[in-house]
Short mmCIF file of C-alpha atoms and ligand atoms in Angstrom, two decimals:
data_model
loop_
_atom_site.label_atom_id
_atom_site.label_comp_id
_atom_site.label_asym_id
_atom_site.label_seq_id
_atom_site.Cartn_x
_atom_site.Cartn_y
_atom_site.Cartn_z
CA MET I 81 49.37 145.50 115.60
CA ASP I 82 49.36 142.64 113.18
CA ARG I 83 52.47 140.74 112.62
CA ILE I 84 52.74 138.01 109.75
CA VAL I 85 54.64 134.07 110.88
CA VAL I 86 56.31 132.60 108.41
CA ARG I 87 57.43 128.67 108.78
CA GLY I 88 60.07 128.49 106.27
CA GLY I 89 60.96 125.52 104.26
CA ALA I 90 58.04 124.92 102.25
CA CYS I 91 58.19 124.55 98.50
CA LEU I 92 56.22 126.43 97.23
CA ARG I 93 54.20 125.87 93.84
CA GLY I 94 51.29 126.70 91.32
CA GLU I 95 49.84 129.07 89.84
CA VAL I 96 48.48 132.98 91.30
CA ALA I 97 47.12 135.93 89.80
CA ALA I 98 48.87 139.54 90.03
CA SER I 99 46.28 142.08 91.72
CA GLY I 100 45.86 145.55 89.78
CA SER I 101 49.41 147.95 90.22
CA LYS I 102 49.06 149.78 93.02
CA ASN I 103 50.92 152.49 91.42
CA SER I 104 49.15 152.65 88.56
CA ALA I 105 46.01 153.13 90.20
CA LEU I 106 46.85 155.88 92.38
CA ALA I 107 48.20 157.86 89.53
CA LEU I 108 45.07 156.93 87.73
CA MET I 109 42.87 158.28 91.10
CA CYS I 110 44.50 161.85 90.81
CA ALA I 111 43.39 161.59 86.88
CA ALA I 112 39.96 161.33 87.53
CA LEU I 113 39.99 164.23 89.01
CA LEU I 114 40.92 165.98 85.83
CA ALA I 115 37.31 165.68 84.35
CA PRO I 116 34.05 167.15 85.82
CA GLY I 117 32.52 163.30 85.81
CA GLU I 118 32.33 160.27 86.88
CA SER I 119 35.24 157.39 85.77
CA VAL I 120 35.40 153.95 86.94
CA LEU I 121 38.71 152.20 87.70
CA ARG I 122 38.54 148.21 87.58
CA ASN I 123 40.97 145.84 88.96
CA VAL I 124 42.19 147.83 91.40
CA PRO I 125 44.00 145.92 94.27
CA ARG I 126 42.46 146.65 97.89
CA LEU I 127 45.29 147.82 99.59
CA ARG I 128 45.54 150.65 102.36
CA ASP I 129 47.22 153.22 99.78
CA ILE I 130 44.48 153.15 97.90
CA ASP I 131 42.33 153.83 100.71
CA ALA I 132 44.06 156.74 101.48
CA MET I 133 43.85 158.26 97.95
CA CYS I 134 40.41 157.58 98.12
CA GLU I 135 40.04 159.62 101.58
CA LEU I 136 42.43 162.22 99.95
CA LEU I 137 40.24 163.03 97.07
CA ARG I 138 36.99 162.48 99.57
CA ALA I 139 38.64 165.66 101.27
CA LEU I 140 38.72 167.49 98.29
CA GLY I 141 35.32 167.08 97.92
CA ALA I 142 35.26 164.50 95.19
CA ARG I 143 33.38 161.19 95.35
CA ALA I 144 35.45 158.61 95.84
CA ASP I 145 34.27 155.11 96.47
CA TRP I 146 34.73 151.51 96.33
CA THR I 147 31.94 150.41 93.69
CA GLY I 148 32.77 146.52 93.57
CA GLU I 149 35.44 144.49 95.07
CA HIS I 150 37.72 146.20 92.65
CA GLU I 151 36.12 148.81 91.31
CA ILE I 152 36.55 152.28 92.75
CA THR I 153 34.31 155.02 91.38
CA ILE I 154 35.89 158.89 91.30
CA ASP I 155 33.57 161.81 90.60
CA GLY I 156 35.60 165.01 90.41
CA ALA I 157 32.80 167.03 89.84
CA THR I 158 31.97 167.75 93.02
CA ILE I 159 35.23 168.97 94.55
CA SER I 160 35.08 172.06 97.01
CA SER I 161 38.36 172.85 98.46
CA PRO I 162 41.82 172.01 96.49
CA GLU I 163 43.47 171.67 99.25
CA ALA I 164 45.03 168.70 100.71
CA PRO I 165 46.00 168.15 104.36
CA TYR I 166 48.92 167.15 105.85
CA GLU I 167 47.56 164.39 107.77
CA LEU I 168 46.60 162.38 104.38
CA VAL I 169 49.59 163.32 102.09
CA ARG I 170 52.44 162.11 105.11
CA LYS I 171 50.53 159.11 104.88
CA MET I 172 51.52 158.42 101.51
CA ARG I 173 53.71 160.47 98.90
CA ALA I 174 51.91 159.71 96.02
CA SER I 175 49.11 162.10 97.58
CA PHE I 176 51.24 164.84 95.73
CA MET I 177 49.84 164.10 92.17
CA VAL I 178 46.93 165.80 93.09
CA LEU I 179 48.61 168.38 92.89
CA GLY I 180 49.00 168.85 89.21
CA PRO I 181 45.25 168.01 88.41
CA LEU I 182 43.64 170.67 90.77
CA LEU I 183 45.80 173.26 89.45
CA ALA I 184 44.86 172.56 86.07
CA ARG I 185 41.42 172.70 86.95
CA PHE I 186 40.98 174.98 89.14
CA GLY I 187 44.10 177.30 89.25
CA THR I 188 45.43 177.03 92.60
CA ALA I 189 46.33 174.28 94.84
CA ARG I 190 47.53 173.71 98.24
CA VAL I 191 49.13 170.40 99.18
CA SER I 192 51.02 169.89 102.16
CA GLU I 193 54.95 168.73 101.36
CA PRO I 194 54.94 164.84 101.52
CA GLY I 195 58.33 165.09 103.94
CA GLY I 196 61.01 162.49 103.79
CA CYS I 197 60.38 159.08 104.03
CA ALA I 198 61.97 155.60 105.03
CA ILE I 199 63.50 154.86 102.06
CA GLY I 200 65.29 158.93 101.61
CA VAL I 201 64.74 162.36 101.36
CA ARG I 202 62.52 162.11 98.16
CA PRO I 203 62.76 165.89 97.32
CA ILE I 204 59.64 167.11 95.15
CA ASP I 205 61.93 169.76 93.35
CA GLN I 206 61.12 168.44 90.18
CA HIS I 207 57.32 168.06 90.18
CA LEU I 208 58.10 171.92 91.09
CA LYS I 209 60.06 173.02 88.52
CA GLY I 210 57.75 171.39 86.14
CA LEU I 211 54.49 172.92 87.27
CA ARG I 212 56.48 176.54 87.36
CA ALA I 213 57.77 175.68 83.25
CA LEU I 214 53.90 175.96 82.62
CA GLY I 215 53.49 179.15 84.55
CA ALA I 216 52.69 178.18 87.98
CA LYS I 217 53.74 180.55 90.98
CA VAL I 218 54.61 178.00 93.32
CA ARG I 219 55.42 178.72 97.04
CA LEU I 220 56.29 176.88 99.95
CA ASP I 221 54.60 178.27 103.37
CA HIS I 222 55.09 176.64 106.67
CA GLY I 223 54.85 172.72 105.07
CA VAL I 224 52.60 173.66 102.26
CA VAL I 225 53.43 173.64 98.53
CA GLU I 226 50.66 176.33 97.14
CA ALA I 227 50.71 176.46 93.25
CA THR I 228 48.50 179.61 91.46
CA SER I 229 48.36 180.56 87.87
CA ASP I 230 46.14 183.05 86.68
CA GLU I 231 47.23 181.23 83.19
CA LEU I 232 49.09 178.08 82.41
CA ARG I 233 50.86 177.68 79.37
CA GLY I 234 52.45 175.17 77.53
CA GLY I 235 56.26 175.09 78.21
CA ARG I 236 59.53 172.88 78.03
CA VAL I 237 60.42 170.93 81.32
CA ALA I 238 63.75 169.23 80.88
CA PHE I 239 63.98 166.99 84.31
CA ASP I 240 67.09 166.66 85.87
CA MET I 241 66.49 163.15 86.74
CA CYS I 242 64.15 160.62 86.13
CA THR I 243 60.98 160.93 88.19
CA VAL I 244 58.07 158.85 87.74
CA ASN I 245 55.29 160.52 89.64
CA GLY I 246 57.27 163.94 88.91
CA THR I 247 56.59 163.28 85.14
CA GLN I 248 52.85 162.02 85.88
CA ASN I 249 51.89 164.79 88.33
CA VAL I 250 53.11 167.54 85.31
CA MET I 251 51.61 165.83 82.65
CA MET I 252 48.34 165.69 84.60
CA ALA I 253 48.60 169.54 84.76
CA ALA I 254 49.54 170.24 81.08
CA VAL I 255 47.13 168.00 79.67
CA LEU I 256 44.49 170.76 80.54
CA THR I 257 47.15 173.68 79.88
CA PRO I 258 46.83 175.29 76.70
CA GLY I 259 49.33 175.00 74.19
CA GLU I 260 52.30 172.42 73.83
CA THR I 261 54.22 171.24 76.43
CA VAL I 262 57.45 169.12 76.36
CA LEU I 263 58.60 166.64 78.98
CA GLU I 264 62.41 165.65 78.73
CA ASN I 265 64.03 163.52 80.29
CA ALA I 266 60.74 161.91 81.27
CA ALA I 267 60.12 158.91 83.48
CA ARG I 268 59.46 155.90 80.91
CA GLU I 269 57.83 153.42 82.84
CA PRO I 270 54.75 151.44 82.24
CA GLU I 271 52.74 153.29 84.76
CA VAL I 272 53.45 156.26 82.93
CA MET I 273 52.34 155.06 79.95
CA GLU I 274 49.21 153.59 81.14
CA LEU I 275 48.72 156.98 82.50
CA ALA I 276 49.16 158.81 79.09
CA GLU I 277 46.88 155.98 77.23
CA VAL I 278 44.03 156.77 79.88
CA LEU I 279 44.54 160.42 79.60
CA ASN I 280 44.05 159.97 76.30
CA ARG I 281 40.91 158.15 76.53
CA MET I 282 39.46 160.92 78.96
CA GLY I 283 40.12 163.46 75.40
CA ALA I 284 43.96 164.95 75.70
CA ASP I 285 46.70 164.64 73.63
CA VAL I 286 49.86 162.89 75.15
CA ARG I 287 52.09 161.73 72.85
CA GLY I 288 55.42 159.78 73.35
CA ALA I 289 54.58 158.15 76.40
CA GLY I 290 56.96 155.37 76.88
CA GLY I 291 59.84 157.01 75.16
CA ASP I 292 62.01 160.12 76.98
CA ARG I 293 60.27 162.83 75.50
CA ILE I 294 56.60 163.29 75.95
CA THR I 295 54.74 165.90 73.69
CA ILE I 296 51.45 167.21 75.36
CA ARG I 297 49.13 169.44 73.96
CA GLY I 298 46.28 171.28 76.02
CA VAL I 299 42.69 170.55 75.93
CA GLU I 300 39.84 172.21 76.96
CA THR I 301 38.31 169.71 78.95
CA LEU I 302 38.44 165.94 79.79
CA ARG I 303 35.83 163.26 80.12
CA GLY I 304 35.41 160.30 83.16
CA ILE I 305 36.03 156.85 81.46
CA GLU I 306 35.96 153.60 82.50
CA HIS I 307 39.21 151.49 83.26
CA SER I 308 40.95 148.47 83.98
CA VAL I 309 44.09 148.47 85.85
CA SER I 310 47.03 146.56 84.41
CA GLY I 311 48.87 143.98 86.55
CA ASP I 312 51.60 145.22 89.04
CA ARG I 313 54.55 144.17 88.12
CA ILE I 314 56.37 144.75 91.09
CA GLU I 315 53.92 142.07 93.07
CA ALA I 316 54.39 139.97 90.23
CA GLY I 317 58.39 139.79 90.21
CA THR I 318 57.85 139.17 94.30
CA LEU I 319 55.76 136.43 93.51
CA LEU I 320 58.22 135.15 91.29
CA CYS I 321 60.87 135.12 93.84
CA THR I 322 58.99 133.77 96.81
CA GLY I 323 58.53 130.14 94.69
CA LEU I 324 62.46 130.70 93.58
CA VAL I 325 63.67 131.01 97.27
CA THR I 326 61.93 127.59 98.19
CA ARG I 327 63.21 126.28 94.64
CA GLY I 328 59.81 125.64 93.84
CA ASP I 329 58.14 126.05 90.69
CA VAL I 330 55.56 129.37 90.27
CA THR I 331 53.25 130.98 87.63
CA VAL I 332 51.82 134.30 88.17
CA THR I 333 49.06 135.83 85.69
CA ALA I 334 47.49 138.07 84.63
CA ILE I 335 50.53 140.22 84.31
CA ASP I 336 52.05 141.58 80.95
CA THR I 337 55.25 140.25 80.86
CA SER I 338 56.79 143.27 78.65
CA THR I 339 56.71 145.01 81.56
CA LEU I 340 59.25 142.11 83.76
CA GLU I 341 61.88 141.95 81.52
CA SER I 342 64.45 143.64 83.76
CA THR I 343 63.45 141.65 86.61
CA LEU I 344 63.07 138.28 84.72
CA ASP I 345 66.55 138.80 82.96
CA LYS I 346 68.20 138.64 86.48
CA LEU I 347 65.96 135.93 87.46
CA ALA I 348 66.87 133.89 84.38
CA SER I 349 71.25 134.67 85.02
CA MET I 350 70.49 132.86 88.49
CA GLY I 351 69.78 129.70 86.60
CA ALA I 352 65.67 130.17 86.89
CA GLU I 353 63.97 128.16 84.13
CA LEU I 354 61.64 130.82 82.68
CA THR I 355 58.47 130.24 80.35
CA ILE I 356 57.10 133.49 79.17
CA GLU I 357 54.06 134.00 77.16
CA PRO I 358 52.18 137.84 77.30
CA GLU I 359 50.07 137.46 80.01
CA ARG I 360 51.61 134.80 82.40
CA VAL I 361 55.13 133.43 83.32
CA ARG I 362 56.44 130.62 84.93
CA ALA I 363 59.69 130.33 87.08
CA GLU I 364 61.40 126.89 87.88
CA SER I 365 63.91 126.56 90.14
CA PRO I 366 66.87 124.00 89.61
CA PRO I 367 68.19 122.45 92.68
CA THR I 368 70.39 125.57 92.90
CA LEU I 369 70.64 129.10 91.70
CA ARG I 370 73.80 130.72 91.28
CA GLU I 371 74.71 134.83 92.33
CA VAL I 372 73.62 137.79 90.45
CA GLU I 373 74.95 141.19 89.95
CA ALA I 374 72.08 144.00 90.02
CA VAL I 375 72.27 147.60 89.69
CA THR I 376 68.94 149.53 90.15
CA ALA I 377 67.54 151.74 87.52
CA PRO I 378 64.72 153.81 86.25
CA PHE I 379 62.84 151.41 83.96
CA PRO I 380 63.47 149.66 81.52
CA GLY I 381 66.23 149.24 84.13
CA PHE I 382 66.27 146.92 87.29
CA PRO I 383 63.61 148.03 89.79
CA THR I 384 64.22 149.70 92.96
CA ASP I 385 61.18 148.37 94.30
CA MET I 386 62.47 144.70 93.34
CA GLN I 387 65.78 145.37 94.71
CA ALA I 388 64.96 144.49 98.66
CA GLN I 389 63.49 140.81 97.26
CA LEU I 390 66.28 140.01 94.62
CA MET I 391 68.37 140.50 97.66
CA ALA I 392 66.59 137.78 99.69
CA LEU I 393 67.22 135.49 97.50
CA ALA I 394 70.40 136.12 96.64
CA CYS I 395 71.01 135.46 100.36
CA THR I 396 69.88 131.85 99.86
CA VAL I 397 72.00 130.89 96.40
CA GLU I 398 75.53 129.73 96.27
CA GLY I 399 78.50 132.32 95.64
CA SER I 400 78.50 136.39 96.05
CA SER I 401 76.19 138.55 94.78
CA VAL I 402 76.09 142.31 94.43
CA ILE I 403 73.40 144.27 94.27
CA THR I 404 73.36 148.38 93.68
CA GLU I 405 71.00 150.93 94.85
CA ARG I 406 70.98 153.71 92.30
CA VAL I 407 67.54 155.35 92.34
CA PHE I 408 66.66 155.99 96.29
CA GLU I 409 69.76 156.55 98.51
CA ASN I 410 68.71 155.45 101.66
CA ARG I 411 66.96 151.84 100.85
CA PHE I 412 68.93 149.17 102.38
CA MET I 413 66.85 148.57 105.57
CA HIS I 414 66.23 145.53 105.34
CA VAL I 415 69.75 144.77 105.52
CA PRO I 416 70.03 144.36 109.37
CA GLU I 417 66.87 142.63 109.24
CA LEU I 418 68.22 140.14 106.79
CA GLN I 419 71.32 139.80 109.09
CA ARG I 420 69.56 138.46 111.78
CA MET I 421 67.78 135.64 110.07
CA GLY I 422 71.62 134.83 109.25
CA ALA I 423 72.20 136.71 106.04
CA ASP I 424 75.81 137.26 105.05
CA ILE I 425 75.16 141.05 103.55
CA SER I 426 78.25 143.84 103.94
CA LEU I 427 77.46 147.14 102.70
CA ALA I 428 79.86 149.56 100.68
CA GLY I 429 78.48 152.91 100.06
CA ARG I 430 75.21 151.93 97.40
CA ALA I 431 76.24 148.30 96.70
CA ALA I 432 75.49 145.65 98.85
CA HIS I 433 77.81 142.57 98.93
CA VAL I 434 75.97 139.46 99.37
CA ARG I 435 77.88 135.69 100.25
CA GLY I 436 74.81 133.24 99.86
CA VAL I 437 74.69 131.00 103.14
CA ALA I 438 73.31 127.21 103.46
CA ARG I 439 70.67 128.22 105.37
CA LEU I 440 68.74 131.40 106.61
CA SER I 441 67.38 131.07 110.25
CA GLY I 442 63.81 132.35 111.08
CA ALA I 443 63.69 135.69 113.65
CA PRO I 444 61.98 138.25 114.64
CA VAL I 445 62.38 140.87 112.16
CA MET I 446 60.88 144.51 111.47
CA ALA I 447 59.54 145.57 108.61
CA THR I 448 60.65 149.26 107.45
CA ASP I 449 58.77 150.00 104.37
CA LEU I 450 56.75 148.30 101.58
CA ARG I 451 59.46 146.78 99.57
CA ALA I 452 61.86 145.87 102.52
CA SER I 453 59.58 143.44 104.33
CA ALA I 454 58.62 141.74 100.72
CA GLY I 455 62.00 141.14 101.41
CA LEU I 456 61.82 139.65 104.82
CA ILE I 457 58.90 137.68 103.60
CA VAL I 458 60.80 136.38 100.60
CA ALA I 459 63.59 135.59 103.25
CA ALA I 460 61.32 133.56 105.62
CA LEU I 461 59.62 131.42 102.96
CA ALA I 462 63.79 129.91 102.82
CA ALA I 463 64.22 130.17 106.60
CA GLU I 464 64.54 127.47 109.02
CA GLY I 465 61.77 127.58 111.63
CA ASP I 466 59.56 130.89 112.28
CA THR I 467 59.98 134.57 110.84
CA THR I 468 57.69 136.93 112.59
CA VAL I 469 57.17 140.26 110.62
CA ASN I 470 55.80 142.84 112.78
CA ARG I 471 54.78 146.04 111.38
CA VAL I 472 53.63 144.16 108.81
CA TYR I 473 50.96 147.55 107.79
CA HIS I 474 53.89 148.13 105.60
CA ILE I 475 53.20 145.19 103.44
CA ASP I 476 49.73 145.86 103.23
CA ARG I 477 49.98 149.05 101.74
CA GLY I 478 51.13 147.31 98.87
CA TYR I 479 50.48 143.40 98.50
CA GLU I 480 47.34 142.41 98.55
CA ARG I 481 45.65 139.62 100.69
CA ILE I 482 49.80 138.62 100.60
CA GLU I 483 49.10 135.73 102.95
CA GLU I 484 46.10 133.66 100.93
CA LYS I 485 48.70 133.88 97.84
CA LEU I 486 51.19 132.43 99.72
CA ARG I 487 49.07 129.91 101.33
CA GLY I 488 47.47 129.30 98.16
CA LEU I 489 51.13 128.39 96.75
CA GLY I 490 51.59 126.21 99.44
CA ALA I 491 53.60 128.62 102.32
CA GLU I 492 53.18 128.07 105.89
CA ILE I 493 51.87 131.91 106.72
CA ARG I 494 49.33 133.35 109.04
CA ARG I 495 48.26 136.46 110.18
CA GLU I 496 48.60 137.22 114.29
CA GLY I 497 46.13 140.24 115.72
N1 EPU L 665 63.83 162.87 93.22
C1 EPU L 665 64.11 163.84 93.25
N2 EPU L 665 63.44 165.05 93.23
C2 EPU L 665 62.28 165.13 92.62
C3 EPU L 665 61.49 163.96 92.36
C4 EPU L 665 62.41 162.93 92.72
O1 EPU L 665 65.46 164.18 93.79
O2 EPU L 665 61.34 165.99 92.50
C5 EPU L 665 64.55 161.41 93.36
C6 EPU L 665 64.15 161.11 94.12
O3 EPU L 665 64.64 161.18 95.87
C7 EPU L 665 64.41 159.09 93.94
C8 EPU L 665 64.60 159.20 92.25
O4 EPU L 665 64.14 160.72 91.76
O5 EPU L 665 66.34 159.63 94.29
C9 EPU L 665 63.24 158.43 91.56
O6 EPU L 665 62.45 158.97 92.24
P1 EPU L 665 60.96 159.19 91.73
O7 EPU L 665 60.38 160.70 91.73
O8 EPU L 665 61.01 158.52 90.25
O9 EPU L 665 60.13 157.97 92.25
P2 EPU L 665 58.27 158.25 93.13
O10 EPU L 665 57.76 158.52 91.87
O11 EPU L 665 58.38 159.49 94.30
C10 EPU L 665 58.01 156.27 92.39
C11 EPU L 665 56.85 154.79 92.78
C12 EPU L 665 57.78 154.39 94.07
C13 EPU L 665 59.13 153.77 93.02
C14 EPU L 665 59.92 154.94 92.33
C15 EPU L 665 60.76 154.33 91.55
C16 EPU L 665 54.58 155.71 93.03
C17 EPU L 665 53.45 155.90 93.72
N3 EPU L 665 55.44 155.11 93.62
O12 EPU L 665 57.68 156.87 93.55
O13 EPU L 665 57.12 153.11 94.24
O14 EPU L 665 59.67 153.25 93.98
O15 EPU L 665 58.73 155.69 91.55
O16 EPU L 665 60.35 153.87 90.68
O17 EPU L 665 54.23 155.67 91.78
C18 EPU L 665 56.78 151.29 96.02
O18 EPU L 665 55.82 151.48 95.38
O19 EPU L 665 57.32 151.01 96.95
C19 EPU L 665 57.47 152.83 95.95
C20 EPU L 665 58.52 153.34 96.60
#
């Protein structure tokens, strides 16, 4: 199994382009199922999760192929079986987002329950609540969600909490559902906005995305489109942390910096000197950085997907930081691994108290999920000696050519088979 070995201490400098957003691309791939024709997505990152989604779309009978280095062509005309099997859904929770499109197009869909994952229980009740509000009959049977409807119709959905994929799933069902659907307490993430924009270009009528109330008027059919996926705001934020943790000077390009505000605010409060342009951001580090207080929250709050990376950075600054996780109930698995590297962190409920240490030390560590592993790599870059990050398949789910990108900035990092 692959490992990544990082020799800490090199100061990272230079410019690096963000890849396309994994989470946007995954939702857009599901949206392509809504049209009985070809859609072409460009700037799609080469990642395990994207391959997993291709595999799932093919299992449904759709065509889903890489047609260029970063281009995927999907054709939903040939879907033969609106049924997503457990082996494929289990690999990646985002698979559950095929439910809405399949139900809307075929009036029936069977998708395995995704189950829990390393960062928490992650229920799907809000997805199901939304589909029921559109008139779907939803049954849970032996771990399979079966949704059927003789006739979907628009409805009002008030989500109990902000859910990104839940909002996206119900939005995708509603675009082909006759009448008006209103989503209240909708997620406001940029990935929700991008999905709405693309759906509208496919012929849908979605208004208000980016706010907490989204109104959708159903249309009869949608057509395939071509679209270039936006830059990945989480990868961009991670790359900025890798520069800062080495007290370096890193510029990330190909990213809409308006989607990065809460992350940039935190980095600035730590003393990073930022130069922000619409599609690039430079983060220069002074010799020392300060402590930070951060609480994760739905967009536009500080993203849970940046929590581990910020914590790794906080381990290396002067003073005591407090990082509170409010989105997922169990997203601190990186803490024991950071402690193995000499970090001084204590957990009190949902808060992590982090006291900066003079030097982290390289150690063998275990990646437990995607963002936790990104946090470990951030820490490893600043640690004395070698850190071996095991189970790097987690990082390959969400970071394209991570070691190549970091090497380009001057990191000493290699992959071992
Ligand atoms: N929740 C429920 N019921 C639901 C849905 C969600 O209780 O039906 C809860 C979750 O358990 C969680 C909270 O609501 O406590 C928010 O979860 P959300 O549904 O927003 O998460 P998601 O849509 O499943 C997406 C990203 C995650 C990211 C979260 C939060 C994708 C494919 N995944 O997940 O990304 O952490 O939003 O921003 O878009 C990652 O990229 O590493 C990753 C985990």
